[in-house]
Short mmCIF file of N, CA, C and O in Angstrom, two decimals:
data_model
loop_
_atom_site.label_atom_id
_atom_site.label_comp_id
_atom_site.label_asym_id
_atom_site.label_seq_id
_atom_site.Cartn_x
_atom_site.Cartn_y
_atom_site.Cartn_z
N MET B 869 -14.86 24.63 8.77
CA MET B 869 -14.35 23.31 9.11
C MET B 869 -14.96 22.27 8.19
O MET B 869 -16.05 22.43 7.69
N ASP B 870 -14.27 21.20 7.98
CA ASP B 870 -14.69 20.13 7.10
C ASP B 870 -15.94 19.46 7.65
O ASP B 870 -15.95 18.93 8.76
N SER B 871 -17.03 19.46 6.87
CA SER B 871 -18.29 18.87 7.33
C SER B 871 -18.22 17.35 7.40
O SER B 871 -19.06 16.73 8.05
N GLU B 872 -17.25 16.74 6.74
CA GLU B 872 -17.11 15.29 6.76
C GLU B 872 -16.15 14.82 7.85
O GLU B 872 -15.76 13.66 7.87
N LEU B 873 -15.80 15.69 8.75
CA LEU B 873 -14.87 15.35 9.82
C LEU B 873 -15.54 14.38 10.79
O LEU B 873 -16.68 14.59 11.20
N PRO B 874 -14.85 13.29 11.16
CA PRO B 874 -15.43 12.37 12.14
C PRO B 874 -15.66 13.07 13.49
O PRO B 874 -15.01 14.07 13.79
N GLN B 875 -16.56 12.53 14.28
CA GLN B 875 -16.87 13.15 15.57
C GLN B 875 -15.66 13.18 16.49
O GLN B 875 -15.47 14.13 17.23
N ARG B 876 -14.83 12.14 16.47
CA ARG B 876 -13.63 12.07 17.31
C ARG B 876 -12.43 11.73 16.43
O ARG B 876 -12.32 10.60 15.95
N LEU B 877 -11.55 12.70 16.26
CA LEU B 877 -10.36 12.52 15.43
C LEU B 877 -9.12 12.79 16.27
O LEU B 877 -8.95 13.88 16.80
N LEU B 878 -8.27 11.78 16.40
CA LEU B 878 -7.03 11.90 17.16
C LEU B 878 -5.89 12.14 16.19
O LEU B 878 -5.62 11.31 15.32
N LEU B 879 -5.22 13.29 16.35
CA LEU B 879 -4.05 13.62 15.55
C LEU B 879 -2.82 13.29 16.37
O LEU B 879 -2.75 13.65 17.55
N TYR B 880 -1.87 12.62 15.76
CA TYR B 880 -0.70 12.11 16.49
C TYR B 880 0.54 12.22 15.61
O TYR B 880 0.44 12.32 14.37
N ASP B 881 1.71 12.16 16.22
CA ASP B 881 2.97 12.16 15.49
C ASP B 881 3.12 10.80 14.82
O ASP B 881 3.36 9.79 15.48
N GLY B 882 2.99 10.77 13.50
CA GLY B 882 3.02 9.51 12.76
C GLY B 882 4.38 8.86 12.68
O GLY B 882 4.50 7.74 12.22
N GLU B 883 5.42 9.55 13.14
CA GLU B 883 6.77 8.98 13.10
C GLU B 883 7.29 8.65 14.50
O GLU B 883 8.47 8.38 14.66
N CYS B 884 6.43 8.66 15.48
CA CYS B 884 6.80 8.42 16.88
C CYS B 884 6.35 7.01 17.29
O CYS B 884 5.18 6.68 17.16
N GLY B 885 7.29 6.22 17.78
CA GLY B 885 6.96 4.87 18.22
C GLY B 885 5.96 4.83 19.36
O GLY B 885 5.04 4.02 19.38
N LEU B 886 6.13 5.73 20.34
CA LEU B 886 5.20 5.78 21.48
C LEU B 886 3.81 6.19 21.01
O LEU B 886 2.80 5.60 21.43
N CYS B 887 3.75 7.16 20.13
CA CYS B 887 2.46 7.62 19.62
C CYS B 887 1.76 6.50 18.85
O CYS B 887 0.56 6.29 18.99
N ASP B 888 2.54 5.78 18.04
CA ASP B 888 1.99 4.66 17.28
C ASP B 888 1.47 3.58 18.22
O ASP B 888 0.39 3.03 18.00
N ARG B 889 2.20 3.29 19.27
CA ARG B 889 1.74 2.29 20.25
C ARG B 889 0.45 2.75 20.92
O ARG B 889 -0.44 1.94 21.16
N PHE B 890 0.34 4.05 21.22
CA PHE B 890 -0.89 4.56 21.83
C PHE B 890 -2.06 4.40 20.86
O PHE B 890 -3.15 3.96 21.25
N VAL B 891 -1.85 4.72 19.59
CA VAL B 891 -2.90 4.56 18.59
C VAL B 891 -3.31 3.09 18.49
O VAL B 891 -4.50 2.77 18.45
N GLN B 892 -2.33 2.18 18.46
CA GLN B 892 -2.63 0.75 18.40
C GLN B 892 -3.45 0.31 19.61
O GLN B 892 -4.41 -0.45 19.48
N TRP B 893 -3.06 0.81 20.77
CA TRP B 893 -3.76 0.47 22.00
C TRP B 893 -5.20 0.99 21.97
O TRP B 893 -6.14 0.28 22.33
N VAL B 894 -5.38 2.23 21.50
CA VAL B 894 -6.74 2.79 21.41
C VAL B 894 -7.58 1.96 20.45
O VAL B 894 -8.74 1.65 20.74
N LEU B 895 -7.00 1.57 19.32
CA LEU B 895 -7.73 0.72 18.37
C LEU B 895 -8.21 -0.58 19.03
O LEU B 895 -9.34 -1.02 18.81
N GLU B 896 -7.35 -1.17 19.84
CA GLU B 896 -7.71 -2.43 20.53
C GLU B 896 -8.82 -2.21 21.55
O GLU B 896 -9.69 -3.06 21.72
N GLN B 897 -8.79 -1.09 22.25
CA GLN B 897 -9.75 -0.81 23.32
C GLN B 897 -11.07 -0.24 22.80
O GLN B 897 -12.10 -0.35 23.45
N ASP B 898 -11.03 0.38 21.64
CA ASP B 898 -12.17 1.11 21.08
C ASP B 898 -13.08 0.16 20.30
O ASP B 898 -13.16 0.20 19.08
N GLU B 899 -13.78 -0.69 21.04
CA GLU B 899 -14.65 -1.69 20.41
C GLU B 899 -15.80 -1.07 19.63
O GLU B 899 -16.30 -1.64 18.67
N ALA B 900 -16.22 0.12 20.03
CA ALA B 900 -17.33 0.79 19.37
C ALA B 900 -16.89 1.55 18.11
O ALA B 900 -17.74 2.07 17.38
N GLY B 901 -15.59 1.65 17.88
CA GLY B 901 -15.11 2.36 16.70
C GLY B 901 -15.35 3.86 16.76
O GLY B 901 -15.66 4.49 15.76
N LEU B 902 -15.21 4.43 17.96
CA LEU B 902 -15.48 5.86 18.17
C LEU B 902 -14.43 6.77 17.54
O LEU B 902 -14.75 7.89 17.16
N PHE B 903 -13.19 6.31 17.48
CA PHE B 903 -12.09 7.18 17.10
C PHE B 903 -11.60 6.95 15.68
O PHE B 903 -11.57 5.82 15.19
N HIS B 904 -11.23 8.05 15.06
CA HIS B 904 -10.52 8.06 13.79
C HIS B 904 -9.16 8.69 14.07
O HIS B 904 -8.99 9.39 15.07
N PHE B 905 -8.21 8.46 13.16
CA PHE B 905 -6.84 8.88 13.41
C PHE B 905 -6.24 9.52 12.16
O PHE B 905 -6.59 9.14 11.04
N ALA B 906 -5.34 10.47 12.40
CA ALA B 906 -4.60 11.09 11.30
C ALA B 906 -3.27 11.59 11.84
O ALA B 906 -3.20 12.11 12.96
N PRO B 907 -2.20 11.43 11.06
CA PRO B 907 -0.90 11.93 11.50
C PRO B 907 -0.85 13.45 11.45
O PRO B 907 -1.44 14.07 10.55
N LEU B 908 -0.14 14.03 12.38
CA LEU B 908 0.05 15.48 12.38
C LEU B 908 0.80 15.95 11.14
O LEU B 908 0.71 17.11 10.76
N GLN B 909 1.53 15.04 10.50
CA GLN B 909 2.29 15.36 9.30
C GLN B 909 1.43 15.27 8.03
O GLN B 909 1.90 15.56 6.94
N GLY B 910 0.19 14.86 8.15
CA GLY B 910 -0.65 14.57 6.99
C GLY B 910 -1.51 15.71 6.48
O GLY B 910 -1.58 16.79 7.07
N GLU B 911 -2.20 15.41 5.39
CA GLU B 911 -3.08 16.37 4.73
C GLU B 911 -4.23 16.82 5.63
O GLU B 911 -4.61 17.99 5.63
N THR B 912 -4.80 15.87 6.36
CA THR B 912 -5.95 16.20 7.21
C THR B 912 -5.56 17.22 8.27
O THR B 912 -6.26 18.23 8.45
N ALA B 913 -4.45 17.00 8.96
CA ALA B 913 -4.00 17.93 10.00
C ALA B 913 -3.67 19.29 9.39
O ALA B 913 -4.02 20.34 9.96
N THR B 914 -3.04 19.29 8.23
CA THR B 914 -2.70 20.55 7.55
C THR B 914 -3.97 21.33 7.24
O THR B 914 -4.04 22.54 7.47
N ARG B 915 -4.96 20.65 6.72
CA ARG B 915 -6.24 21.31 6.38
C ARG B 915 -6.95 21.83 7.64
O ARG B 915 -7.48 22.94 7.65
N LEU B 916 -6.92 21.05 8.72
CA LEU B 916 -7.58 21.46 9.95
C LEU B 916 -6.90 22.68 10.58
O LEU B 916 -7.56 23.50 11.22
N ARG B 917 -5.59 22.80 10.42
CA ARG B 917 -4.85 23.94 10.98
C ARG B 917 -5.33 25.27 10.39
O ARG B 917 -5.14 26.31 11.00
N GLU B 918 -5.91 25.23 9.20
CA GLU B 918 -6.41 26.45 8.57
C GLU B 918 -7.58 27.05 9.34
O GLU B 918 -7.79 28.26 9.31
N ASN B 919 -8.36 26.20 10.02
CA ASN B 919 -9.58 26.67 10.69
C ASN B 919 -9.60 26.47 12.20
O ASN B 919 -10.46 27.03 12.87
N LEU B 920 -8.71 25.64 12.71
CA LEU B 920 -8.72 25.33 14.13
C LEU B 920 -7.37 25.67 14.75
O LEU B 920 -6.36 25.70 14.07
N GLU B 921 -7.36 25.89 16.04
CA GLU B 921 -6.13 26.22 16.77
C GLU B 921 -5.37 24.93 17.10
O GLU B 921 -5.47 24.41 18.21
N ILE B 922 -4.64 24.43 16.11
CA ILE B 922 -3.85 23.22 16.26
C ILE B 922 -2.38 23.60 16.12
O ILE B 922 -2.00 24.19 15.10
N PRO B 923 -1.56 23.30 17.12
CA PRO B 923 -0.14 23.67 17.05
C PRO B 923 0.56 23.02 15.85
O PRO B 923 0.19 21.93 15.40
N ASP B 924 1.60 23.69 15.37
CA ASP B 924 2.37 23.18 14.24
C ASP B 924 3.30 22.04 14.64
O ASP B 924 3.66 21.22 13.81
N GLY B 925 3.73 22.00 15.90
CA GLY B 925 4.69 21.00 16.35
C GLY B 925 4.13 19.60 16.33
O GLY B 925 2.92 19.38 16.22
N LEU B 926 5.03 18.63 16.48
CA LEU B 926 4.64 17.22 16.47
C LEU B 926 4.58 16.64 17.88
O LEU B 926 4.31 15.45 18.04
N ASP B 927 4.84 17.45 18.89
CA ASP B 927 4.91 16.93 20.26
C ASP B 927 3.61 17.08 21.03
O ASP B 927 3.59 16.97 22.24
N THR B 928 2.51 17.33 20.33
CA THR B 928 1.23 17.54 20.99
C THR B 928 0.17 16.61 20.42
O THR B 928 -0.13 16.68 19.23
N ALA B 929 -0.38 15.75 21.27
CA ALA B 929 -1.54 14.96 20.86
C ALA B 929 -2.72 15.91 20.77
O ALA B 929 -2.89 16.80 21.61
N VAL B 930 -3.51 15.74 19.72
CA VAL B 930 -4.65 16.62 19.48
C VAL B 930 -5.87 15.76 19.26
O VAL B 930 -5.87 14.87 18.42
N LEU B 931 -6.91 16.02 20.04
CA LEU B 931 -8.20 15.37 19.81
C LEU B 931 -9.17 16.44 19.35
O LEU B 931 -9.39 17.43 20.05
N VAL B 932 -9.72 16.24 18.16
CA VAL B 932 -10.78 17.12 17.67
C VAL B 932 -12.07 16.35 17.88
O VAL B 932 -12.31 15.33 17.25
N GLU B 933 -12.86 16.86 18.81
CA GLU B 933 -14.08 16.16 19.22
C GLU B 933 -15.28 17.08 18.97
O GLU B 933 -15.41 18.12 19.62
N SER B 934 -16.10 16.71 18.00
CA SER B 934 -17.25 17.52 17.61
C SER B 934 -16.83 18.97 17.34
O SER B 934 -17.51 19.91 17.75
N GLY B 935 -15.68 19.14 16.69
CA GLY B 935 -15.20 20.46 16.32
C GLY B 935 -14.44 21.20 17.40
O GLY B 935 -13.93 22.30 17.16
N VAL B 936 -14.35 20.64 18.60
CA VAL B 936 -13.62 21.25 19.71
C VAL B 936 -12.24 20.61 19.81
O VAL B 936 -12.12 19.39 19.77
N VAL B 937 -11.20 21.45 19.95
CA VAL B 937 -9.83 20.96 20.00
C VAL B 937 -9.39 20.76 21.45
O VAL B 937 -9.52 21.67 22.27
N HIS B 938 -8.87 19.58 21.74
CA HIS B 938 -8.29 19.27 23.05
C HIS B 938 -6.83 18.92 22.82
O HIS B 938 -6.52 18.15 21.91
N LEU B 939 -5.95 19.47 23.64
CA LEU B 939 -4.51 19.29 23.46
C LEU B 939 -3.88 18.58 24.63
O LEU B 939 -4.37 18.63 25.75
N ARG B 940 -2.74 17.93 24.35
CA ARG B 940 -1.86 17.31 25.34
C ARG B 940 -2.63 16.42 26.30
O ARG B 940 -3.34 15.52 25.88
N SER B 941 -2.47 16.64 27.61
CA SER B 941 -3.11 15.78 28.60
C SER B 941 -4.63 15.80 28.46
O SER B 941 -5.29 14.78 28.68
N GLY B 942 -5.18 16.93 28.08
CA GLY B 942 -6.63 17.02 27.87
C GLY B 942 -7.10 16.06 26.79
O GLY B 942 -8.14 15.41 26.93
N ALA B 943 -6.32 15.95 25.71
CA ALA B 943 -6.67 15.03 24.63
C ALA B 943 -6.60 13.59 25.10
O ALA B 943 -7.52 12.80 24.87
N VAL B 944 -5.51 13.24 25.76
CA VAL B 944 -5.32 11.85 26.21
C VAL B 944 -6.41 11.46 27.22
O VAL B 944 -7.00 10.38 27.12
N LEU B 945 -6.71 12.34 28.16
CA LEU B 945 -7.73 12.01 29.17
C LEU B 945 -9.12 11.91 28.56
O LEU B 945 -9.94 11.08 28.99
N ARG B 946 -9.40 12.69 27.53
CA ARG B 946 -10.71 12.58 26.86
C ARG B 946 -10.79 11.27 26.07
O ARG B 946 -11.86 10.65 26.01
N VAL B 947 -9.68 10.86 25.47
CA VAL B 947 -9.67 9.56 24.77
C VAL B 947 -9.96 8.45 25.78
O VAL B 947 -10.83 7.61 25.56
N LEU B 948 -9.23 8.46 26.90
CA LEU B 948 -9.44 7.43 27.92
C LEU B 948 -10.87 7.45 28.43
O LEU B 948 -11.47 6.40 28.68
N GLY B 949 -11.43 8.65 28.59
CA GLY B 949 -12.79 8.78 29.09
C GLY B 949 -13.85 8.17 28.18
O GLY B 949 -14.91 7.77 28.64
N ALA B 950 -13.56 8.10 26.90
CA ALA B 950 -14.52 7.55 25.94
C ALA B 950 -14.44 6.02 25.85
O ALA B 950 -15.34 5.39 25.30
N LEU B 951 -13.39 5.44 26.40
CA LEU B 951 -13.22 3.99 26.36
C LEU B 951 -13.96 3.33 27.53
O LEU B 951 -14.40 3.99 28.46
N SER B 952 -14.06 2.03 27.48
CA SER B 952 -14.73 1.28 28.55
C SER B 952 -13.87 1.26 29.81
O SER B 952 -12.65 1.44 29.76
N ALA B 953 -14.52 0.99 30.94
CA ALA B 953 -13.81 0.83 32.21
C ALA B 953 -12.87 -0.36 32.09
O ALA B 953 -13.18 -1.31 31.36
N PRO B 954 -11.75 -0.34 32.70
CA PRO B 954 -11.28 0.59 33.71
C PRO B 954 -10.59 1.83 33.14
O PRO B 954 -10.27 2.75 33.87
N TRP B 955 -10.37 1.87 31.80
CA TRP B 955 -9.63 2.98 31.21
C TRP B 955 -10.36 4.30 31.38
O TRP B 955 -9.73 5.34 31.57
N SER B 956 -11.67 4.27 31.31
CA SER B 956 -12.45 5.50 31.44
C SER B 956 -12.27 6.15 32.82
O SER B 956 -12.45 7.35 32.96
N TRP B 957 -11.90 5.38 33.81
CA TRP B 957 -11.70 5.93 35.15
C TRP B 957 -10.59 6.97 35.18
O TRP B 957 -10.58 7.87 36.00
N PHE B 958 -9.60 6.81 34.29
CA PHE B 958 -8.50 7.77 34.25
C PHE B 958 -8.98 9.17 33.87
O PHE B 958 -8.32 10.16 34.16
N SER B 959 -10.12 9.25 33.23
CA SER B 959 -10.63 10.58 32.85
C SER B 959 -10.99 11.41 34.08
O SER B 959 -11.13 12.62 33.98
N LEU B 960 -11.10 10.77 35.24
CA LEU B 960 -11.34 11.52 36.47
C LEU B 960 -10.20 12.49 36.77
O LEU B 960 -10.38 13.47 37.49
N LEU B 961 -9.04 12.22 36.19
CA LEU B 961 -7.89 13.13 36.38
C LEU B 961 -8.15 14.49 35.74
O LEU B 961 -7.40 15.44 36.00
N ARG B 962 -9.21 14.60 34.94
CA ARG B 962 -9.54 15.91 34.34
C ARG B 962 -9.96 16.92 35.39
O ARG B 962 -10.02 18.11 35.09
N VAL B 963 -10.22 16.48 36.60
CA VAL B 963 -10.55 17.44 37.67
C VAL B 963 -9.34 18.30 38.01
O VAL B 963 -9.50 19.40 38.53
N PHE B 964 -8.15 17.80 37.71
CA PHE B 964 -6.94 18.58 37.96
C PHE B 964 -6.75 19.57 36.82
O PHE B 964 -6.97 19.23 35.66
N PRO B 965 -6.35 20.79 37.15
CA PRO B 965 -6.15 21.78 36.08
C PRO B 965 -5.00 21.37 35.17
O PRO B 965 -4.07 20.67 35.59
N ARG B 966 -5.08 21.83 33.93
CA ARG B 966 -4.06 21.45 32.94
C ARG B 966 -2.68 21.97 33.31
O ARG B 966 -1.70 21.39 32.90
N PHE B 967 -2.59 23.02 34.11
CA PHE B 967 -1.25 23.48 34.49
C PHE B 967 -0.56 22.45 35.39
O PHE B 967 0.65 22.50 35.58
N LEU B 968 -1.32 21.47 35.91
CA LEU B 968 -0.73 20.37 36.68
C LEU B 968 -0.51 19.12 35.82
O LEU B 968 0.47 18.42 36.00
N THR B 969 -1.44 18.84 34.90
CA THR B 969 -1.34 17.62 34.11
C THR B 969 -0.49 17.78 32.85
O THR B 969 0.18 16.84 32.43
N ASP B 970 -0.50 18.96 32.26
CA ASP B 970 0.28 19.16 31.03
C ASP B 970 1.80 19.04 31.24
O ASP B 970 2.48 18.54 30.35
N PRO B 971 2.36 19.49 32.37
CA PRO B 971 3.81 19.30 32.53
C PRO B 971 4.23 17.83 32.49
O PRO B 971 5.28 17.50 31.92
N MET B 972 3.42 16.94 33.04
CA MET B 972 3.73 15.51 32.96
C MET B 972 3.67 15.05 31.50
O MET B 972 4.51 14.28 31.05
N TYR B 973 2.66 15.51 30.78
CA TYR B 973 2.55 15.18 29.37
C TYR B 973 3.78 15.67 28.61
O TYR B 973 4.35 14.96 27.79
N ARG B 974 4.20 16.90 28.87
CA ARG B 974 5.34 17.49 28.16
C ARG B 974 6.64 16.73 28.42
O ARG B 974 7.48 16.60 27.53
N VAL B 975 6.83 16.22 29.64
CA VAL B 975 8.03 15.42 29.94
C VAL B 975 8.05 14.17 29.07
O VAL B 975 9.06 13.84 28.44
N VAL B 976 6.94 13.47 29.02
CA VAL B 976 6.85 12.26 28.19
C VAL B 976 7.04 12.62 26.71
O VAL B 976 7.75 11.94 25.98
N ALA B 977 6.41 13.71 26.27
CA ALA B 977 6.53 14.12 24.87
C ALA B 977 7.98 14.43 24.51
O ALA B 977 8.42 14.11 23.39
N ARG B 978 8.70 15.01 25.44
CA ARG B 978 10.09 15.39 25.18
C ARG B 978 10.99 14.16 25.00
O ARG B 978 11.93 14.18 24.22
N ILE B 979 10.68 13.07 25.71
CA ILE B 979 11.54 11.87 25.64
C ILE B 979 10.90 10.72 24.87
O ILE B 979 11.41 9.61 24.88
N ARG B 980 9.80 10.98 24.19
CA ARG B 980 9.03 9.90 23.55
C ARG B 980 9.84 9.10 22.53
O ARG B 980 9.66 7.90 22.42
N HIS B 981 10.73 9.75 21.79
CA HIS B 981 11.52 9.01 20.80
C HIS B 981 12.55 8.11 21.47
O HIS B 981 12.91 7.07 20.94
N ARG B 982 13.00 8.50 22.65
CA ARG B 982 13.95 7.65 23.38
C ARG B 982 13.24 6.47 24.02
O ARG B 982 13.84 5.42 24.23
N LEU B 983 11.97 6.63 24.37
CA LEU B 983 11.23 5.56 25.03
C LEU B 983 10.99 4.37 24.10
O LEU B 983 11.26 3.23 24.45
N LEU B 984 10.42 4.62 22.94
CA LEU B 984 10.08 3.53 22.02
C LEU B 984 10.59 3.78 20.60
O LEU B 984 10.12 3.13 19.66
N GLY B 985 11.50 4.71 20.44
CA GLY B 985 12.07 4.96 19.13
C GLY B 985 11.12 5.68 18.20
O GLY B 985 10.09 6.21 18.61
N GLY B 986 11.49 5.68 16.96
CA GLY B 986 10.68 6.36 15.95
C GLY B 986 10.28 5.41 14.84
O GLY B 986 10.61 4.22 14.86
N ARG B 987 9.57 5.96 13.91
CA ARG B 987 9.15 5.20 12.73
C ARG B 987 9.67 5.95 11.52
O ARG B 987 9.80 7.16 11.55
N ASP B 988 9.92 5.23 10.45
CA ASP B 988 10.41 5.86 9.23
C ASP B 988 9.31 6.57 8.46
O ASP B 988 9.56 7.45 7.66
N SER B 989 8.07 6.16 8.71
CA SER B 989 6.96 6.76 7.98
C SER B 989 5.70 6.67 8.82
O SER B 989 5.65 5.97 9.82
N CYS B 990 4.69 7.37 8.37
CA CYS B 990 3.40 7.33 9.07
C CYS B 990 2.76 5.97 8.87
O CYS B 990 2.94 5.31 7.86
N ARG B 991 1.99 5.56 9.86
CA ARG B 991 1.34 4.26 9.87
C ARG B 991 0.25 4.19 8.82
O ARG B 991 -0.47 5.14 8.57
N LEU B 992 0.11 3.02 8.23
CA LEU B 992 -0.99 2.76 7.30
C LEU B 992 -2.00 1.87 8.01
O LEU B 992 -1.64 1.06 8.86
N SER B 993 -3.27 2.01 7.65
CA SER B 993 -4.30 1.21 8.31
C SER B 993 -4.16 -0.26 7.93
O SER B 993 -3.75 -0.60 6.82
N GLY B 994 -4.51 -1.12 8.88
CA GLY B 994 -4.43 -2.55 8.67
C GLY B 994 -5.80 -3.14 8.40
O GLY B 994 -6.79 -2.43 8.25
N VAL B 995 -5.84 -4.44 8.39
CA VAL B 995 -7.09 -5.16 8.16
C VAL B 995 -8.09 -4.80 9.25
O VAL B 995 -7.77 -4.77 10.42
N GLY B 996 -9.31 -4.50 8.88
CA GLY B 996 -10.36 -4.16 9.84
C GLY B 996 -10.32 -2.72 10.31
O GLY B 996 -11.14 -2.32 11.11
N GLU B 997 -9.34 -1.94 9.85
CA GLU B 997 -9.24 -0.55 10.26
C GLU B 997 -9.57 0.41 9.14
O GLU B 997 -9.43 1.62 9.28
N SER B 998 -10.03 -0.12 8.05
CA SER B 998 -10.33 0.69 6.88
C SER B 998 -11.28 1.83 7.23
O SER B 998 -12.28 1.63 7.91
N GLY B 999 -10.93 3.00 6.81
CA GLY B 999 -11.77 4.16 7.05
C GLY B 999 -11.52 4.86 8.37
O GLY B 999 -12.04 5.94 8.60
N ARG B 1000 -10.73 4.27 9.26
CA ARG B 1000 -10.47 4.90 10.56
C ARG B 1000 -9.23 5.78 10.51
O ARG B 1000 -8.99 6.55 11.44
N PHE B 1001 -8.43 5.65 9.46
CA PHE B 1001 -7.22 6.46 9.31
C PHE B 1001 -7.40 7.41 8.14
O PHE B 1001 -7.75 7.00 7.04
N LEU B 1002 -7.17 8.68 8.41
CA LEU B 1002 -7.26 9.70 7.38
C LEU B 1002 -5.84 10.11 6.98
O LEU B 1002 -4.93 10.01 7.80
N PRO B 1003 -5.68 10.61 5.77
CA PRO B 1003 -4.32 10.98 5.33
C PRO B 1003 -3.76 12.17 6.10
O PRO B 1003 -4.44 12.97 6.62
#
């Protein structure tokens, strides 16, 4: 695995409007700068797939946290858990097994392009976000 990998890397569908909104929201809430981001369509995700169990599809949020891969609802709940209250309270939902939480995630993933549309290209980092987005 890449030794220069950030401690918390969120891989997301870079062409999904809902995914982009979630990334924007995390950036706003993440005052400590804990998270880095990379599109699932990018070089970083491609390189990580060589060594980690990361699905090829674009419908799965992936959090790589200290080298451990978290998928779907597990990824989202771990992201929320790292943020300040009240968002961190949602991480309490991790007590439910993934066979209960992942189906809800999959429903949203299936209709995500209808909810907020898509993007023509992957997001580029803005002012003050330098270094938080990987290719």
